[in-house]
DNA sequence: CTGAAAGCGCTTACAG
DNA sequence: CTGAAAGCGCTTACAG
C-alpha cells in the first residue's frame, strides 16, 4: 500500500511533532528521543510514507542518481558493464540511468543539457569507442560536464588524463595473447579490428607489436587489418586476408580485437574449409557469454566487465581521483592449438 | 561551458524581467513578445543556463524520468529490450533508469520505496520471468506502485490483466516453430526449458501442444523437458534426453525455449557426435545477435526486442490502456533440415 | 531533544 | 504581454 500524496506535513501533524523532527527520524539522526522516534515511525509505517527524492534533492543538492554513457548495448560487453554499475549503484542507494553515444550524434538534441538538467550526482563515461570525429566535441562536453558533477571514465585515453578512470589493460592483454600464441609455435599472427588512429597509447595494437617483439618476430603489415570491432568486419577482413594471400603466407593464428570480430572470423574460416584450431588458431577478447558455445569454443580474455562497471561507481561515490587498471584473465578453450609443423 | 549554479533568478535579473517570464520562454509558451523572448534567450545562452529538472519536478509533478524492471542483463534479450526502451524514452526527453528483479530478492532493500521516492513518471515491468515464489509479493508491489505512477507490463500474464502491456505471442511462435518442423517431416520433437507451473495461459508450452495437434502427432512427455532458460540447462537436458532414451526414440528435432537453451543443446549434440542438422534439427527463440555465428547458424524467432521496449515506452507516455502483441519473424538458418528417412 | 523559519529553483494561477 | 506571490516537499541552520 503506497500513498503518493502524503507529505512530511501529514506525518508531522498526525504524529504531533514538527516536520523538522520527522525529517530527523527519516534521515536516521540520533538526536531524537526514543519515544518520539517510535511515535513518528509508527505514523510513517501506517501511512506508508516515502519521502520525495525530488524535494530532497532540491534542498540537499544530492539526487542519488547516477548516469552512464555507453555505446549501443548490442555488444553485450557494454550490457555487462552497465549491469555491474547498476548493481553497485543500487547497493549505495543510487539509481542508474543510461545515456548513449548514439544520442550524442543527434544535433537536435543537446546531451549536455539533458545531463546537467538532471542534476546527477555523478556520471560514468565510456570513452573507448567515441567516434574519432566526435572526439573534440565530446571532450569539450565532458570538461564542461565535469564542472557540474563528478565524472569517471571507463577507458583512459588522452587528452583526458585529468579524469579519474578505470581502464582495461589493453596492451598487456594483447601482448599476453601474442605470447600465448607464439608459445604454441605460431609465428604468423594476424590482428583484425580497431582503428589506425586510435588515441589510446596503450591500445591493443601496441601490445600486439610488443608481443611480436618479445618473440623476435617480424611485423607484417598485411596481417594487421583495421576495421570496426564487429562480426561483419571479422568475417570480411578474414575473407580478404585469405583471398589476397597465397596459402603459404596465410597466418596460422588470428586475433580478433574482440569476440565479435573473432566470431566473424570463425565464420569465414568455416566457409573457406579451414579447420580451427587444426589449421588455424583463433582468439578473441572480452569473453562474451556466448564464447564457450561457439564452434570451436572460443579462447578469449575475460575482462571482468561487471567489476569494471562496479569499480567506476565506487570511484564516483568515493570521489577518489585515481586511475584504476582492471585485471584480466585468459580463458583457454578449444579455438587455439599448437602450430602444425 | 556549463554553469551549475546559475538559476532562473540570475537570468531574470540579468535580462531585466521577472522569473515568470523566463520560465515562459524556457517552456516555449507563446504569450511572450518577440523582443522579450529574444532578450531572455540571449542571456540564457550567455550563461549557458539549464533549468533544474529537480526543481521543475517539484512544482510540475512531472520528472521526465522512467524506470524499467528487468531480469539480469546477462541475457542480451533483455539488454535489447532495455536499449529499445531507452532510445524511445530519449526521443521524448525522458531518462530511463534500470531496476532489476535481482534487487527485489534482497529483503534489506525495499524496492517499492526506491521506486516511489524517485517519483518516476512511469514504470515498465518485465513480468515474464518473475520467480514463481515471488509472484504474490511482486503483484502486490506492482498494484501499489500503480497508484503512484503508470505501469506498463512486458508480458501479459494473470493476475495482471488490468495493467496495459506489450507481450510476445509466445504460443503462436511456438506453434509456428512446431509447424515449421513438422512441415519438414519431423515427428519426434522435443522442447527444452521453461517451468511447468508457468502462469501464462499463452505460454510457449501451449503453442508446442497446439503444433503437435495441428500435425496429429502424439504428445510424448519424455520430449518435454523443463528447466531454467539457460545454456547450462540446454546442455544438461539434452545430455539427459540422449542418455535416457534408446537412439531409435531420440527426437529428430529439438526446440530450445530460447536461444540460450538452444546453444547448450548444440553443444551437447556436438559432444555426442550427433550432426546438426543432418542427424537432428535444432531451433531457438529470441534470435540473439550471436545466433548467426553459432555452428551451425541457429534458426530462431526474431522477437523484435528493441521495438518491444520502445512500444512499452509509447504506451507509458500515451497512457493508452491496451494490450499489444508483438509481431515476430522466423529466421531460417542452417540448424534445421528435413528429416532424414 | 524539539520547533519556527528560511530557502532550494522552479511553475502556476491570479492580477493587471 | 508581464509580474508579484504562493506553493511544491523537503533540509538546514538557528534558537531554545
XYZ file of C-alpha atoms (C1' of nucleotides) in Angstrom:
714
model
C 0.000 0.000 0.000
C 1.633 3.148 -1.234
C 0.196 6.567 -0.734
C 1.577 9.032 -3.161
C 0.156 12.243 -1.839
C 1.192 12.124 1.760
C 3.914 14.567 2.649
C 6.109 15.229 5.596
C 3.457 17.643 6.859
C 0.862 14.899 7.088
C 3.204 12.745 9.091
C 4.204 15.601 11.358
C 0.683 16.694 12.160
C -0.533 13.136 12.653
C 2.344 12.411 14.992
C 2.017 15.744 16.721
C 5.558 16.877 16.032
C 7.253 19.330 13.711
C 8.371 18.473 10.207
C 11.944 19.007 11.338
C 11.563 16.120 13.730
C 10.058 13.880 11.103
C 12.919 14.794 8.823
C 15.349 13.807 11.564
C 13.941 10.351 12.078
C 13.715 9.907 8.333
C 17.381 10.580 7.964
C 18.237 8.481 10.992
C 19.720 11.308 13.035
C 20.476 10.334 16.596
C 19.353 13.439 18.393
C 15.739 12.361 18.672
C 14.285 10.799 21.806
C 13.438 7.141 21.521
C 9.800 7.865 22.324
C 9.359 10.469 19.610
C 11.196 8.349 17.116
C 8.924 5.439 17.828
C 5.820 7.567 17.562
C 6.896 9.026 14.227
C 7.957 5.644 12.848
C 4.527 4.283 13.544
C 2.795 7.030 11.641
C 5.235 6.694 8.745
C 4.520 2.996 8.539
C 0.805 3.456 8.848
C 0.730 5.974 6.007
C 3.343 4.023 4.123
C 5.072 7.294 3.573
C 8.071 7.583 1.297
C 9.840 10.942 1.186
C 10.181 12.511 -2.229
C 13.708 12.287 -3.523
C 12.838 15.222 -5.727
C 12.129 17.597 -2.874
C 15.044 16.125 -1.025
C 17.290 16.786 -3.992
C 16.216 20.384 -4.233
C 17.410 21.235 -0.758
C 20.216 18.816 -0.139
C 21.700 19.049 -3.648
C 22.130 15.347 -3.756
C 19.841 13.364 -6.005
C 21.119 9.839 -5.531
C 21.067 9.300 -9.234
C 23.965 8.486 -11.471
C 24.289 8.378 -15.220
C 26.350 6.305 -17.582
C 27.139 6.980 -21.223
C 27.787 3.851 -23.241
C 27.893 2.867 -26.892
C 24.976 0.782 -28.143
C 24.113 -2.188 -25.976
C 24.121 -4.581 -28.923
C 27.556 -5.651 -27.798
C 26.894 -7.482 -24.514
C 30.254 -6.230 -23.329
C 28.583 -2.913 -22.587
C 25.491 -4.510 -21.187
C 27.720 -6.236 -18.648
C 29.470 -3.021 -17.702
C 26.093 -1.425 -17.264
C 24.766 -4.317 -15.202
C 27.772 -4.163 -12.900
C 27.463 -0.417 -12.494
C 23.739 -0.538 -11.840
C 24.091 -3.244 -9.230
C 26.840 -1.424 -7.405
C 24.942 1.857 -7.540
C 21.891 0.205 -6.075
C 23.889 -1.040 -3.119
C 24.590 2.553 -2.234
C 21.025 3.659 -2.822
C 21.749 5.217 -6.170
C 19.750 4.906 -9.317
C 21.498 4.429 -12.663
C 20.300 5.960 -15.908
C 21.628 5.113 -19.310
C 22.610 7.640 -21.918
C 24.189 6.542 -25.144
C 26.722 7.882 -27.546
C 24.189 7.330 -30.247
C 22.244 10.150 -28.681
C 25.214 12.443 -28.950
C 25.098 12.163 -32.705
C 21.769 13.850 -32.917
C 22.290 17.530 -33.208
C 18.705 18.361 -32.437
C 19.349 17.031 -29.003
C 21.686 18.613 -26.561
C 23.204 15.859 -24.454
C 25.000 18.170 -22.082
C 21.716 19.874 -21.287
C 19.933 16.594 -20.731
C 22.677 15.542 -18.404
C 23.002 18.735 -16.411
C 19.315 19.399 -16.040
C 19.099 16.054 -14.269
C 21.495 17.262 -11.628
C 23.094 13.848 -11.470
C 25.385 13.023 -8.592
C 27.881 11.591 -10.997
C 28.500 10.384 -14.486
C 30.383 7.435 -15.906
C 31.564 7.808 -19.452
C 32.899 5.058 -21.619
C 35.290 6.830 -23.937
C 36.848 3.836 -25.609
C 34.726 3.934 -28.677
C 33.938 7.568 -29.093
C 33.922 8.082 -32.830
C 37.135 9.929 -33.720
C 35.280 12.696 -35.489
C 33.386 13.417 -32.289
C 36.481 13.423 -30.203
C 36.928 17.127 -29.754
C 33.263 17.834 -29.252
C 32.932 15.067 -26.707
C 35.985 16.178 -24.831
C 34.642 19.683 -24.594
C 31.288 18.397 -23.408
C 32.886 16.271 -20.722
C 35.127 19.024 -19.421
C 32.059 21.184 -19.107
C 30.038 18.442 -17.513
C 32.763 17.857 -15.000
C 32.174 21.278 -13.592
C 28.639 20.266 -12.750
C 29.212 16.742 -11.492
C 31.987 14.231 -10.850
C 32.900 12.260 -13.944
C 34.668 8.903 -14.044
C 35.911 7.466 -17.299
C 35.921 3.888 -18.444
C 38.982 3.750 -20.590
C 41.950 6.010 -20.143
C 42.986 7.953 -23.180
C 44.391 11.363 -23.944
C 43.505 14.090 -23.634
C 41.544 13.036 -20.602
C 44.113 12.015 -18.075
C 42.740 14.571 -15.677
C 39.628 12.458 -15.219
C 39.611 9.582 -12.764
C 39.249 6.362 -14.685
C 39.044 2.633 -14.647
C 40.555 1.110 -17.719
C 41.365 -2.143 -19.324
C 45.000 -3.002 -19.705
C 44.576 -3.385 -23.422
C 48.204 -3.527 -24.394
C 49.146 -6.092 -21.791
C 46.177 -8.278 -22.711
C 47.173 -8.274 -26.326
C 50.809 -8.833 -25.525
C 49.795 -11.836 -23.453
C 47.658 -13.144 -26.273
C 50.527 -12.901 -28.711
C 52.768 -14.550 -26.135
C 50.253 -17.327 -25.706
C 50.211 -17.926 -29.443
C 53.952 -17.673 -30.012
C 54.357 -20.033 -27.075
C 52.427 -22.525 -29.168
C 54.757 -22.035 -32.057
C 52.759 -19.545 -34.077
C 54.815 -17.027 -35.978
C 52.368 -15.594 -38.474
C 49.773 -13.918 -36.325
C 47.102 -11.614 -37.693
C 45.150 -9.000 -35.735
C 41.786 -7.879 -37.028
C 39.749 -4.863 -35.968
C 40.302 -1.457 -34.469
C 41.100 1.896 -35.938
C 44.510 3.027 -37.030
C 44.238 6.446 -35.460
C 43.253 5.166 -32.026
C 44.382 7.711 -29.445
C 44.979 5.266 -26.630
C 48.739 4.975 -26.134
C 48.268 1.561 -24.573
C 45.795 0.295 -27.118
C 45.637 -3.317 -28.182
C 47.752 -2.551 -31.237
C 50.652 -1.671 -29.036
C 50.511 -4.933 -27.146
C 50.388 -6.768 -30.447
C 53.644 -5.194 -31.515
C 55.205 -5.777 -28.112
C 54.220 -9.405 -28.297
C 55.821 -9.805 -31.703
C 58.969 -8.119 -30.478
C 59.079 -10.389 -27.407
C 59.241 -13.343 -29.761
C 61.605 -11.619 -32.175
C 59.048 -11.897 -34.915
C 58.753 -9.508 -37.855
C 55.795 -7.196 -38.095
C 53.993 -7.984 -41.299
C 51.547 -5.234 -42.004
C 49.370 -7.425 -44.203
C 48.483 -9.213 -41.001
C 47.200 -6.090 -39.341
C 43.720 -5.431 -40.675
C 41.813 -2.429 -39.396
C 38.062 -2.140 -39.201
C 35.123 -1.740 -36.864
C 35.014 -4.172 -33.994
C 32.044 -6.141 -35.324
C 31.369 -9.656 -36.515
C 30.820 -8.378 -40.050
C 34.263 -6.834 -40.037
C 35.706 -10.053 -38.684
C 34.188 -12.036 -41.486
C 35.035 -9.640 -44.289
C 38.551 -8.999 -43.106
C 39.257 -12.697 -42.815
C 37.818 -13.318 -46.265
C 40.049 -10.599 -47.607
C 43.082 -11.893 -45.770
C 42.651 -15.394 -47.164
C 41.858 -14.327 -50.656
C 44.590 -11.756 -51.016
C 47.404 -14.009 -49.846
C 48.864 -17.237 -51.212
C 48.039 -20.013 -48.729
C 51.649 -20.458 -47.700
C 51.549 -16.877 -46.424
C 48.339 -17.261 -44.521
C 48.597 -16.516 -40.850
C 48.463 -19.556 -38.604
C 46.643 -17.659 -35.901
C 44.148 -14.821 -35.985
C 43.380 -12.493 -33.124
C 40.033 -10.737 -33.063
C 40.162 -7.314 -31.457
C 37.145 -8.533 -29.548
C 34.932 -11.611 -29.541
C 32.579 -10.127 -32.093
C 35.413 -9.924 -34.592
C 36.549 -13.426 -33.683
C 33.033 -14.722 -34.292
C 33.037 -13.361 -37.812
C 36.482 -14.753 -38.292
C 35.381 -18.253 -37.305
C 32.555 -17.995 -39.773
C 34.839 -17.019 -42.606
C 37.293 -19.797 -41.873
C 34.464 -22.303 -41.795
C 33.268 -21.140 -45.175
C 36.763 -21.486 -46.536
C 37.017 -25.004 -45.207
C 39.807 -24.097 -42.855
C 39.657 -26.071 -39.649
C 40.017 -24.331 -36.291
C 42.233 -24.943 -34.433
C 43.853 -27.675 -36.558
C 44.682 -25.437 -39.488
C 44.453 -22.100 -37.809
C 44.024 -20.781 -34.276
C 41.561 -18.024 -33.385
C 41.359 -15.991 -30.216
C 39.067 -13.197 -29.113
C 38.828 -10.687 -26.360
C 36.033 -9.821 -23.872
C 34.795 -13.329 -23.240
C 31.178 -12.740 -24.141
C 28.690 -15.182 -22.645
C 28.452 -17.000 -25.961
C 32.201 -17.597 -26.361
C 32.082 -21.095 -24.813
C 29.234 -22.059 -27.140
C 30.821 -21.074 -30.405
C 32.446 -23.765 -32.510
C 35.069 -24.327 -31.586
C 34.653 -22.821 -28.139
C 36.448 -19.516 -28.369
C 39.553 -18.824 -26.339
C 39.299 -15.288 -25.078
C 40.265 -12.787 -22.430
C 37.791 -12.256 -19.642
C 37.872 -8.544 -18.953
C 35.684 -8.591 -15.837
C 33.169 -6.212 -17.252
C 30.782 -6.230 -14.346
C 33.554 -5.414 -11.913
C 34.638 -2.640 -14.223
C 31.237 -1.019 -14.014
C 31.129 -1.523 -10.265
C 34.595 -0.056 -9.864
C 33.631 3.061 -11.785
C 30.697 3.576 -9.461
C 32.954 3.209 -6.458
C 35.319 5.865 -7.745
C 32.368 8.118 -8.389
C 30.992 7.706 -4.904
C 34.281 7.778 -3.051
C 35.494 10.746 -5.040
C 38.946 9.200 -5.308
C 40.855 10.639 -8.210
C 42.840 7.673 -9.352
C 43.401 5.653 -12.483
C 42.486 2.049 -11.940
C 43.579 -0.760 -14.188
C 41.401 -3.834 -14.302
C 42.804 -7.308 -14.017
C 42.029 -9.764 -16.789
C 42.149 -13.466 -17.295
C 42.931 -15.711 -20.236
C 40.165 -18.233 -20.785
C 41.672 -21.156 -22.613
C 39.215 -23.012 -24.746
C 39.292 -25.018 -27.917
C 39.983 -22.474 -30.627
C 43.735 -22.309 -30.187
C 46.230 -25.108 -30.622
C 49.946 -25.534 -31.228
C 51.017 -24.729 -34.737
C 51.136 -27.685 -37.060
C 54.589 -28.364 -38.439
C 30.766 25.794 -20.801
C 28.228 24.786 -18.219
C 27.455 26.839 -15.185
C 25.893 24.805 -12.483
C 24.953 27.474 -10.026
C 23.021 29.841 -12.188
C 19.320 29.869 -11.507
C 16.265 31.338 -13.078
C 16.735 34.371 -10.829
C 20.115 35.131 -12.321
C 18.672 35.003 -15.797
C 15.692 37.128 -14.847
C 17.665 39.881 -13.175
C 20.273 39.941 -15.913
C 17.580 40.212 -18.558
C 15.592 42.670 -16.539
C 12.419 40.628 -16.462
C 10.585 38.513 -13.900
C 11.294 34.836 -13.330
C 7.801 34.093 -14.602
C 8.795 35.478 -17.960
C 11.995 33.484 -18.053
C 10.007 30.411 -17.184
C 7.673 31.152 -20.078
C 10.367 31.365 -22.682
C 12.009 28.299 -21.206
C 8.863 26.307 -21.688
C 8.254 27.788 -25.103
C 4.980 29.474 -24.243
C 3.694 31.745 -26.971
C 2.423 34.615 -24.899
C 5.744 36.399 -24.729
C 6.662 39.271 -27.018
C 9.277 38.501 -29.577
C 11.547 41.203 -28.180
C 11.468 39.893 -24.638
C 11.907 36.353 -25.805
C 14.972 37.312 -27.780
C 16.442 39.236 -24.878
C 15.932 36.352 -22.474
C 17.271 33.778 -24.930
C 20.459 35.734 -25.260
C 21.074 35.773 -21.537
C 20.263 32.078 -21.247
C 22.787 31.281 -23.941
C 25.381 33.565 -22.484
C 25.099 31.938 -19.066
C 24.646 28.540 -20.624
C 21.790 28.084 -18.254
C 19.992 24.763 -17.943
C 16.925 24.677 -15.732
C 16.961 22.137 -12.939
C 14.689 19.217 -13.672
C 14.610 18.665 -9.942
C 13.036 21.986 -9.126
C 10.835 21.613 -12.147
C 9.700 18.236 -10.954
C 8.816 19.540 -7.540
C 6.274 22.001 -8.866
C 5.056 20.414 -12.055
C 4.923 16.873 -10.674
C 6.490 15.572 -13.794
C 10.060 14.370 -13.609
C 10.682 13.161 -17.153
C 12.207 10.008 -15.826
C 11.049 6.482 -16.388
C 12.078 3.218 -14.813
C 12.265 -0.317 -16.085
C 12.496 -3.513 -14.075
C 14.239 -6.334 -15.903
C 15.844 -9.641 -15.021
C 19.624 -9.754 -15.193
C 21.130 -8.326 -18.348
C 23.302 -11.382 -18.922
C 20.748 -12.480 -21.453
C 21.118 -9.958 -24.291
C 17.424 -10.358 -24.914
C 16.822 -8.016 -22.000
C 19.634 -5.727 -22.953
C 17.900 -5.249 -26.297
C 14.569 -4.503 -24.679
C 16.312 -2.006 -22.475
C 18.148 -0.411 -25.376
C 14.916 -0.004 -27.313
C 13.130 1.486 -24.340
C 15.945 3.883 -23.533
C 16.177 5.111 -27.091
C 12.463 5.704 -27.357
C 12.353 7.437 -23.983
C 15.143 9.730 -25.033
C 13.209 10.805 -28.089
C 10.536 12.132 -25.797
C 13.007 13.758 -23.448
C 12.734 11.076 -20.823
C 15.523 9.433 -18.944
C 15.467 5.691 -18.341
C 16.709 4.034 -15.161
C 17.210 0.340 -14.701
C 15.996 -1.612 -11.732
C 16.359 -5.359 -11.620
C 14.434 -8.239 -10.222
C 17.627 -9.322 -8.572
C 17.227 -6.295 -6.369
C 13.788 -7.417 -5.353
C 15.246 -10.505 -3.774
C 17.128 -8.542 -1.199
C 14.953 -8.066 1.800
C 17.143 -5.399 3.279
C 16.180 -3.251 0.367
C 12.681 -2.009 -0.216
C 12.200 -1.781 -3.962
C 8.812 -0.138 -3.771
C 10.297 2.636 -1.699
C 13.202 3.110 -4.055
C 10.781 3.352 -6.916
C 8.252 5.668 -5.333
C 10.706 8.026 -3.776
C 12.013 8.666 -7.285
C 8.612 9.965 -8.318
C 9.018 8.362 -11.711
C 6.664 9.329 -14.495
C 6.195 5.716 -15.355
C 7.473 2.217 -14.901
C 7.937 -0.687 -17.266
C 7.975 -4.095 -15.692
C 9.026 -7.281 -17.355
C 6.977 -9.920 -15.585
C 7.798 -12.881 -17.769
C 10.438 -14.307 -15.545
C 9.351 -13.276 -12.123
C 10.347 -16.189 -9.931
C 7.126 -18.051 -9.039
C 7.789 -17.818 -5.325
C 7.876 -14.053 -5.635
C 4.726 -13.900 -7.626
C 2.346 -12.765 -4.942
C 4.754 -10.308 -3.409
C 5.597 -8.783 -6.749
C 1.978 -8.492 -7.725
C 1.198 -6.688 -4.517
C 4.128 -4.363 -5.047
C 3.027 -3.538 -8.563
C -0.565 -2.874 -7.655
C 0.668 -0.481 -5.039
C 3.154 1.120 -7.378
C 0.447 1.629 -9.935
C -1.285 4.002 -7.603
C 1.762 6.221 -7.674
C 2.689 6.016 -11.348
C 1.543 4.450 -14.611
C 2.829 0.932 -15.074
C 3.171 -0.947 -18.347
C 3.980 -4.631 -18.399
C 6.159 -6.532 -20.785
C 4.485 -9.885 -20.895
C 0.836 -10.417 -20.225
C 0.032 -12.918 -17.535
C -2.566 -13.352 -14.837
C -3.322 -11.908 -12.447
C -2.233 -8.719 -14.113
C -4.599 -8.229 -16.962
C -5.594 -4.888 -15.548
C -2.200 -3.479 -16.493
C -1.525 -2.228 -20.006
C 1.022 -4.484 -21.622
C 3.065 -5.356 -24.629
C 3.633 -9.050 -24.923
C 5.160 -11.662 -27.097
C 2.826 -14.048 -28.801
C 4.588 -16.986 -27.232
C 2.096 -19.661 -28.081
C 1.791 -18.712 -31.722
C 5.564 -18.520 -32.110
C 5.981 -21.975 -30.727
C 3.107 -23.331 -32.759
C 4.759 -21.919 -35.857
C 8.058 -23.487 -34.897
C 6.447 -26.876 -34.489
C 4.646 -26.354 -37.782
C 7.917 -25.472 -39.435
C 9.489 -28.661 -38.154
C 6.576 -30.968 -38.909
C 6.475 -29.410 -42.367
C 9.966 -30.794 -42.776
C 8.827 -34.219 -41.781
C 9.819 -34.186 -38.131
C 7.520 -36.101 -35.845
C 9.570 -36.538 -32.699
C 10.072 -33.005 -31.483
C 11.461 -32.145 -28.080
C 11.041 -28.866 -26.222
C 13.581 -27.917 -23.597
C 13.312 -25.215 -20.978
C 10.628 -23.360 -19.081
C 8.779 -24.086 -15.901
C 5.851 -26.422 -15.594
C 3.790 -24.105 -13.438
C 4.106 -21.114 -15.764
C 1.093 -18.870 -15.255
C 0.925 -17.517 -18.788
C -2.096 -19.097 -20.486
C -0.488 -18.479 -23.860
C 2.970 -19.661 -22.881
C 5.277 -21.421 -25.290
C 4.214 -24.798 -23.925
C 0.724 -24.230 -25.187
C 1.877 -23.478 -28.704
C 4.004 -26.591 -28.607
C 0.954 -28.712 -27.869
C -1.111 -26.883 -30.467
C 1.568 -27.502 -33.035
C 1.630 -31.197 -32.286
C -2.124 -31.355 -32.507
C -2.073 -29.499 -35.849
C 0.066 -32.292 -37.217
C -1.897 -35.018 -35.434
C 1.191 -36.024 -33.535
C 1.171 -37.656 -30.104
C 2.427 -35.717 -27.132
C 5.320 -37.635 -25.688
C 6.098 -36.218 -22.300
C 9.661 -37.502 -22.328
C 10.237 -34.921 -25.014
C 9.104 -32.086 -22.812
C 11.995 -31.240 -20.510
C 11.561 -28.418 -18.034
C 14.323 -26.275 -16.660
C 15.691 -22.752 -16.471
C 16.093 -20.998 -19.770
C 19.878 -21.089 -19.770
C 22.611 -22.657 -21.862
C 23.555 -24.935 -18.968
C 20.027 -26.264 -18.839
C 20.082 -26.752 -22.593
C 23.207 -28.804 -22.377
C 22.233 -30.884 -19.386
C 18.714 -31.533 -20.578
C 19.956 -32.636 -23.974
C 22.540 -34.903 -22.368
C 19.822 -36.410 -20.254
C 17.460 -36.809 -23.176
C 20.042 -38.646 -25.233
C 21.278 -40.821 -22.455
C 17.909 -41.833 -21.081
C 16.443 -42.909 -24.397
C 17.375 -45.629 -26.874
C 18.629 -43.928 -30.044
C 15.634 -45.029 -32.061
C 13.486 -42.969 -29.704
C 15.599 -39.885 -29.860
C 13.817 -36.806 -31.089
C 14.741 -35.713 -34.591
C 14.333 -32.065 -33.728
C 14.888 -30.101 -30.539
C 13.380 -26.747 -29.730
C 15.129 -24.531 -27.206
C 12.752 -22.368 -25.219
C 15.145 -19.600 -26.139
C 18.475 -19.278 -27.920
C 20.434 -19.785 -24.730
C 18.898 -23.211 -24.317
C 19.478 -23.975 -27.978
C 23.138 -23.036 -27.594
C 23.587 -25.558 -24.817
C 21.719 -28.070 -26.865
C 24.060 -27.640 -29.842
C 26.991 -28.153 -27.532
C 25.603 -31.381 -26.144
C 24.824 -32.769 -29.580
C 28.327 -31.932 -30.729
C 29.796 -33.790 -27.791
C 27.631 -36.767 -28.579
C 28.782 -36.737 -32.167
C 25.323 -36.010 -33.461
C 25.403 -33.816 -36.540
C 23.126 -30.798 -36.816
C 21.066 -30.552 -38.930
C 21.870 -33.850 -40.675
C 21.023 -36.086 -37.751
C 18.958 -33.689 -35.728
C 17.485 -30.234 -36.172
C 17.735 -27.524 -33.536
C 15.822 -24.278 -33.303
C 15.844 -21.469 -30.775
C 13.849 -18.403 -29.945
C 14.806 -14.722 -29.463
C 17.379 -14.517 -32.232
C 20.250 -13.247 -30.148
C 22.983 -11.411 -32.027
C 25.196 -14.495 -31.894
C 22.646 -16.890 -33.424
C 24.013 -16.489 -36.971
C 27.530 -17.207 -35.730
C 26.846 -20.425 -33.907
C 27.609 -23.683 -35.661
C 25.506 -24.415 -37.420
C 23.930 -20.988 -37.675
C 20.904 -21.203 -35.436
C 17.415 -20.927 -36.858
C 15.399 -18.833 -34.460
C 12.479 -16.479 -33.987
C 13.256 -12.793 -34.047
C 11.091 -11.278 -31.361
C 11.819 -7.635 -32.151
C 13.091 -6.872 -28.730
C 14.051 -3.285 -29.327
C 10.619 -2.472 -30.702
C 9.113 -4.179 -27.691
C 10.934 -1.842 -25.354
C 10.033 1.141 -27.498
C 6.406 0.106 -27.629
C 6.209 -0.143 -23.856
C 7.528 3.394 -23.569
C 4.921 4.601 -26.022
C 2.120 3.055 -24.012
C 3.536 4.635 -20.897
C 3.695 8.074 -22.428
C 0.418 7.945 -24.307
C -1.401 6.488 -21.344
C -3.271 4.099 -23.601
C -4.563 1.133 -21.685
C -4.268 -1.613 -24.224
C -2.657 -4.983 -24.595
C -0.279 -5.051 -27.505
C 1.006 -8.213 -29.104
C 4.348 -8.018 -30.855
C 4.899 -9.423 -34.299
C 7.675 -11.954 -34.746
C 9.631 -13.425 -37.572
C 11.116 -16.824 -38.286
C 14.783 -16.554 -39.186
C 15.684 -19.586 -41.213
C 19.288 -20.568 -40.928
C 21.300 -23.741 -41.103
C 20.336 -25.620 -37.957
C 17.136 -27.151 -39.265
C 16.716 -29.500 -42.168
C 14.169 -32.014 -43.451
C 14.066 -35.219 -41.507
C 16.231 -37.976 -42.880
C 14.275 -41.065 -43.907
C 15.760 16.897 22.267
C 12.498 19.936 19.520
C 10.376 23.667 16.614
C 9.815 28.023 13.722
C 11.513 29.790 9.707
C 14.129 30.361 5.655
C 15.414 28.518 1.455
C 16.250 25.126 -2.514
C 14.694 26.621 -8.007
C 11.228 26.183 -10.307
C 5.688 26.536 -12.061
C 1.243 28.255 -11.758
C -2.796 30.714 -11.111
C -4.111 35.438 -10.465
C -3.918 40.427 -11.479
C -3.167 43.933 -14.260
C 2.230 40.575 -22.713
C 4.200 40.822 -17.873
C 4.935 40.493 -12.756
C 4.117 39.560 -7.636
C 3.178 35.880 -4.829
C 2.132 31.385 -3.313
C 3.416 26.800 -3.276
C 5.766 22.196 -4.465
C 8.078 18.889 -0.164
C 11.809 18.637 1.693
C 16.624 20.096 4.629
C 19.202 23.058 7.361
C 20.956 26.297 10.392
C 19.419 28.767 14.365
C 17.095 29.189 18.848
C 15.631 27.468 22.822
